[in-house]
XYZ file of C-alpha atoms in Angstrom:
122
model
C 86.937 -2.382 78.579
C 89.352 -0.675 80.925
C 90.199 -0.799 84.593
C 91.901 2.024 86.387
C 93.452 1.695 89.815
C 94.038 4.835 91.833
C 94.539 6.088 95.357
C 98.126 5.089 95.953
C 100.699 7.313 97.542
C 103.193 7.697 100.333
C 101.998 6.763 103.794
C 103.752 6.271 107.108
C 103.869 2.874 108.781
C 100.654 2.281 110.658
C 98.692 4.477 108.289
C 95.829 3.653 105.950
C 95.046 3.989 102.289
C 92.022 3.215 100.205
C 92.643 2.176 96.651
C 89.954 2.366 94.012
C 89.424 0.292 90.902
C 87.091 1.960 88.443
C 85.862 0.364 85.249
C 84.695 1.603 81.904
C 82.830 -0.590 79.489
C 82.254 -3.195 82.163
C 79.981 -3.626 85.146
C 82.206 -4.672 88.031
C 79.267 -6.457 89.604
C 79.323 -8.935 86.728
C 82.871 -10.135 87.327
C 85.112 -11.164 90.163
C 87.709 -8.506 90.873
C 91.121 -9.201 92.276
C 93.763 -6.992 93.810
C 97.407 -7.856 93.312
C 100.658 -6.194 94.193
C 104.222 -6.356 93.049
C 107.103 -5.233 95.189
C 110.438 -4.278 93.636
C 112.355 -7.384 92.658
C 109.531 -9.709 93.630
C 106.823 -11.617 91.844
C 103.324 -10.330 91.688
C 101.160 -11.681 94.488
C 97.482 -11.688 95.303
C 96.147 -9.374 97.967
C 92.534 -10.459 97.761
C 89.436 -10.591 95.628
C 85.698 -10.070 95.662
C 83.161 -12.429 94.168
C 81.054 -11.755 91.130
C 77.582 -10.418 92.045
C 78.243 -11.089 95.717
C 79.918 -9.407 98.643
C 82.003 -12.406 99.462
C 85.720 -11.770 99.621
C 88.847 -13.837 99.926
C 91.634 -11.824 101.510
C 94.957 -13.028 102.782
C 95.576 -10.327 105.336
C 93.036 -9.225 107.924
C 94.378 -5.676 107.758
C 92.789 -5.321 104.338
C 89.176 -5.300 103.205
C 87.631 -5.263 99.756
C 84.265 -3.792 98.924
C 82.267 -2.805 95.881
C 80.064 0.186 95.193
C 77.803 -0.782 92.319
C 76.417 2.740 91.925
C 79.944 4.018 91.281
C 81.041 0.873 89.461
C 84.105 0.804 91.666
C 85.844 -1.769 93.819
C 87.863 -0.619 96.812
C 90.824 -2.007 98.673
C 91.004 -0.575 102.177
C 94.409 -1.071 103.709
C 94.997 -0.396 107.388
C 98.008 -0.676 109.682
C 100.302 -0.491 106.706
C 103.828 -1.805 106.944
C 106.915 -1.051 104.839
C 106.621 -4.521 103.335
C 103.272 -3.508 101.835
C 105.145 -1.215 99.473
C 104.623 -2.008 95.818
C 102.537 -1.378 92.755
C 98.949 -2.420 93.306
C 96.833 -3.669 90.438
C 93.206 -4.540 90.055
C 92.025 -7.094 87.567
C 88.780 -8.673 86.434
C 87.949 -12.355 86.107
C 85.497 -13.071 83.311
C 85.443 -16.854 83.598
C 82.241 -16.950 85.641
C 83.750 -19.427 88.068
C 82.013 -19.156 91.457
C 83.862 -17.283 94.139
C 87.127 -15.636 93.256
C 90.708 -16.662 92.791
C 94.131 -15.601 93.989
C 95.678 -16.909 90.781
C 96.578 -14.126 88.387
C 96.022 -16.572 85.540
C 92.292 -16.262 86.193
C 92.223 -12.560 85.390
C 91.963 -11.270 81.862
C 91.841 -7.496 82.168
C 94.280 -5.506 84.270
C 94.447 -1.913 85.365
C 97.632 0.084 85.058
C 98.612 -0.081 88.725
C 99.027 2.470 91.455
C 102.145 2.899 93.580
C 101.909 2.449 97.334
C 104.939 3.398 99.397
C 104.987 2.847 103.126
C 107.876 4.695 104.704
C 108.732 7.328 107.270
């Protein structure tokens, strides 16, 4: 089972990016999927998550949305109105515990993608 996050890059403040989390060996509809980020010198923090087999999401920042395309077995993180403080490495991860809903605790997630760099700067 592997997760692969992609779609990062350099974007100006106020811009948008859509990150993708693709899976192999796993149906992303069968697990909760979380997005996390880690800025330089800071601890990893949750961005948001999407429920298992449900479109429910739990997102900390209203500038971001999370969605899932079951046909493509991919979960997306749409980020709008980006700010320099959004800079960091973004990771997706899957929660296989079966607990209803989804969690912002990274301890809940067993499988992690390799991360994609997002840089917000002029």
